[in-house]
Amino acid sequence: MLLKRIGYCLIFFASLIFSGDLTAQSSDSRKIIVSEAMYSQSSNSTNDEFIELYNPSETESVDFTGWRLAGTQSSPLALADTGNGLCVLAPKSYAVVLPANYFSEPHFRLYESLIPAGATVLKAEKSLSLDNSGDRIIFLNAAGDSVLDITYFPDAEKGYSLEKIDLTAGDDRGNFVQSWKLNGSPGAKNSVPSKAFDLSVSAPSTRAVPPDEQAAISCTVTNAGAKPFGAESVVRLFLDKNQNGEAEANEQISEKPLFFNLEPEAFWETVFFHTPSSATERLIFAVANAEDENSANDSAKTALSVGTARNAVIINEILYAPVQNSTDFIQDQPDFVELYNRSSAAVDLRGWSLSDAADEHGEFDTYFFAEDDAQNTILSPGQYAVVSPDKAENLDSSRLALFFPFVKSLSQAKIFYVTNRATFSYNNDGDEVRLKDELGFTIDSLRYDESWHHPFFNSTAGKSLERLNPDMPSTAKSNWSTCTDRLYGATPGKANSIFTAGATSQKESGLAISPNPFSPNADGHDDFTVIGYTLPSAVNRIRVKIFDVRGRLINTLENSLPVASKGEIIWDGSDKNGKRARMGIYIVLLEALSATNAAVKSYKATVVLAMPLN
């Protein structure tokens, strides 16, 4: 009999347990949490206190009918709807409990603009009476069971609520912090992050960097958590060699430590230096800290776009003063800029541009070319490109082809049109010509003026400025002169009429001069001579003078010019007054001061200035 009674008792208690009637923490306790509490408003009015509840369930709603608030009062406060009959909290939603006087007139409803439309709002029958020094919050369900019991602490300043950091974690003091927003976030997602300790790293998704140079590449580490954090973290930079988007140990190229904590929302920007080795590279930044609670934001990726090498493509010829007359029934001469690929690699000119000098307002004209998607914009090594303003639909009808008919048979030349312009705006008395690649990096530039033309020409209208040697500086006046083509006045798309090959010394140090003899009579043949030098020091300053056989100074070509160990200087056969020197033998004297040991070296060579017999 005793065993039978024991059996009945076990069955009875088991039925209570599985029906949920026995437990003081009913199933409601798993459906509701306190996510925020405003216990000390700036107004010092208890009418503006509130408690926010959150339903974390994915599928189940919570019905607050018959619920009461205890712990803050000697007797529990009944909760009711605000007159709309809504006491049910949907899954993944917030409810706000406000005191009765909050809704009374003429009290200003402080949170009316903050509580989202559709949020559940409950009214307590009296003041919530939340203690500013900390208090206990208890919620009782309709059956009188305690379904929620927490204690809060005075960790928020006046006007700021106490918000829960991780809604899925416990109710200990460390999981609540002061809200980041004045008046809190009633009925909405908390203003504080959902993690206490969380560092994030960010970087631009793309970055244009100059070629063959050490580029400064930055990333930003931000404290995305709710508490000060960051000390003893490490930021690492990886080169994603296998392009799999993962930061792998064998791909790390640098790292930097973070020695201090960042306040919430504070950030730290750090810079890495990296020299790209290919046209496109992918970098990965990663921040690591053993206490970081969120790995989803610990890395950022940057794709590097590397610009074209400086002077890979050069400005080779400029016709800025074309002969144009609308009344003479003669085909107008078009203006143009010729480019030349002096590098050993093909270069895509798509998206490139030319520009002129800025005006007094800092504004300048930009001429984009190579924009036709159907056109092959690849410029091969040793190939020319001609850029001309023209609205013609094809080459045969363009002003360039009508005036320079030979361009139609230049299979190795690229022709590009600036279709929104009838003419360039390069000034006849001098201007700047700047060539930029698609990333905006300057590839070549120069500033010309009228004095760059050969002094033997009475008029240079309709004659282009040509470059003597593509391997010599664009900015050197001595590397430019007037085109000697007598028929067209320019040579777009082919070798310049005054092209002069460089001269290189075969000795360890010394001078080499070519052509020698030369004849500066502006006939386009051997009009200039190139003085090549080789010096023993890597960095020097040189002075180059021309003397006649009697030792008289004829001209000073360079004076204290900083140079490397090898280079070239051009002499156009003129004296110090700009007049052509007489026929004869001349002595070239180059003096070099080494920047390494201050030693002075002198080199001499002879050059013959001749004139052809008529």
Short mmCIF file of N, CA and C in Angstrom, two decimals, residues 2 54 124 147 171 190 192 201 209 220 250 270 301 317-318 326 351 359 373 396 427 468 522 528 546 550 614:
data_model
loop_
_atom_site.label_atom_id
_atom_site.label_comp_id
_atom_site.label_asym_id
_atom_site.label_seq_id
_atom_site.Cartn_x
_atom_site.Cartn_y
_atom_site.Cartn_z
N LEU A 2 1.93 1.18 0.83
CA LEU A 2 2.85 2.33 0.90
C LEU A 2 3.52 2.55 -0.44
N TYR A 54 12.14 42.83 -23.92
CA TYR A 54 12.41 42.27 -25.25
C TYR A 54 12.01 40.81 -25.29
N ALA A 124 1.75 51.34 -16.53
CA ALA A 124 1.65 50.90 -15.14
C ALA A 124 0.62 51.77 -14.43
N VAL A 147 8.38 35.81 -13.16
CA VAL A 147 8.96 35.34 -14.42
C VAL A 147 10.23 36.11 -14.79
N ASP A 171 22.09 38.67 -16.68
CA ASP A 171 21.71 39.99 -16.19
C ASP A 171 22.71 40.54 -15.18
N ASN A 190 18.87 48.71 -28.91
CA ASN A 190 19.69 49.51 -28.01
C ASN A 190 20.78 50.26 -28.77
N VAL A 192 23.74 50.91 -27.61
CA VAL A 192 25.06 50.32 -27.37
C VAL A 192 25.21 49.07 -28.22
N VAL A 201 37.94 46.45 -38.09
CA VAL A 201 38.95 47.09 -38.93
C VAL A 201 38.29 47.42 -40.27
N VAL A 209 47.59 53.53 -56.39
CA VAL A 209 48.93 53.82 -55.88
C VAL A 209 49.88 54.00 -57.04
N THR A 220 41.77 51.51 -40.51
CA THR A 220 41.24 52.11 -39.29
C THR A 220 40.68 51.02 -38.38
N ASN A 250 51.43 32.61 -44.20
CA ASN A 250 52.57 32.77 -45.12
C ASN A 250 52.41 33.97 -46.05
N THR A 270 46.18 53.46 -38.56
CA THR A 270 47.58 53.08 -38.67
C THR A 270 47.96 52.93 -40.13
N LYS A 301 39.41 44.25 -46.74
CA LYS A 301 40.17 43.99 -47.96
C LYS A 301 40.30 45.27 -48.79
N GLU A 317 55.68 65.20 -79.33
CA GLU A 317 55.55 66.27 -80.32
C GLU A 317 54.29 67.07 -80.01
N ILE A 318 54.38 68.39 -80.21
CA ILE A 318 53.24 69.27 -79.91
C ILE A 318 53.08 70.27 -81.05
N SER A 326 39.77 80.28 -92.36
CA SER A 326 38.51 79.81 -92.93
C SER A 326 38.18 80.44 -94.28
N GLY A 351 41.00 55.80 -70.88
CA GLY A 351 40.77 56.65 -69.72
C GLY A 351 41.84 57.69 -69.47
N ASP A 359 44.44 78.20 -64.72
CA ASP A 359 44.31 79.65 -64.81
C ASP A 359 44.38 80.28 -63.43
N ASP A 373 34.84 52.56 -76.91
CA ASP A 373 34.91 51.16 -76.48
C ASP A 373 35.28 50.22 -77.62
N ASP A 396 39.40 59.02 -92.28
CA ASP A 396 39.53 59.61 -93.61
C ASP A 396 38.95 61.02 -93.68
N ASN A 427 48.31 77.61 -75.38
CA ASN A 427 48.65 78.97 -75.77
C ASN A 427 49.90 79.01 -76.64
N LEU A 468 63.89 65.79 -79.28
CA LEU A 468 65.08 65.22 -79.92
C LEU A 468 65.26 63.76 -79.57
N ALA A 522 69.42 73.59 -89.28
CA ALA A 522 67.96 73.42 -89.27
C ALA A 522 67.44 72.73 -90.52
N PHE A 528 71.86 68.71 -84.13
CA PHE A 528 72.24 68.77 -82.72
C PHE A 528 73.28 67.69 -82.45
N ILE A 546 81.60 75.03 -73.41
CA ILE A 546 82.14 74.86 -74.76
C ILE A 546 83.19 75.95 -75.00
N ARG A 550 91.08 78.35 -79.29
CA ARG A 550 91.92 79.36 -78.67
C ARG A 550 91.65 79.50 -77.17
N ASN A 614 77.16 73.73 -100.38
CA ASN A 614 76.03 73.94 -101.29
C ASN A 614 76.44 73.58 -102.72
#
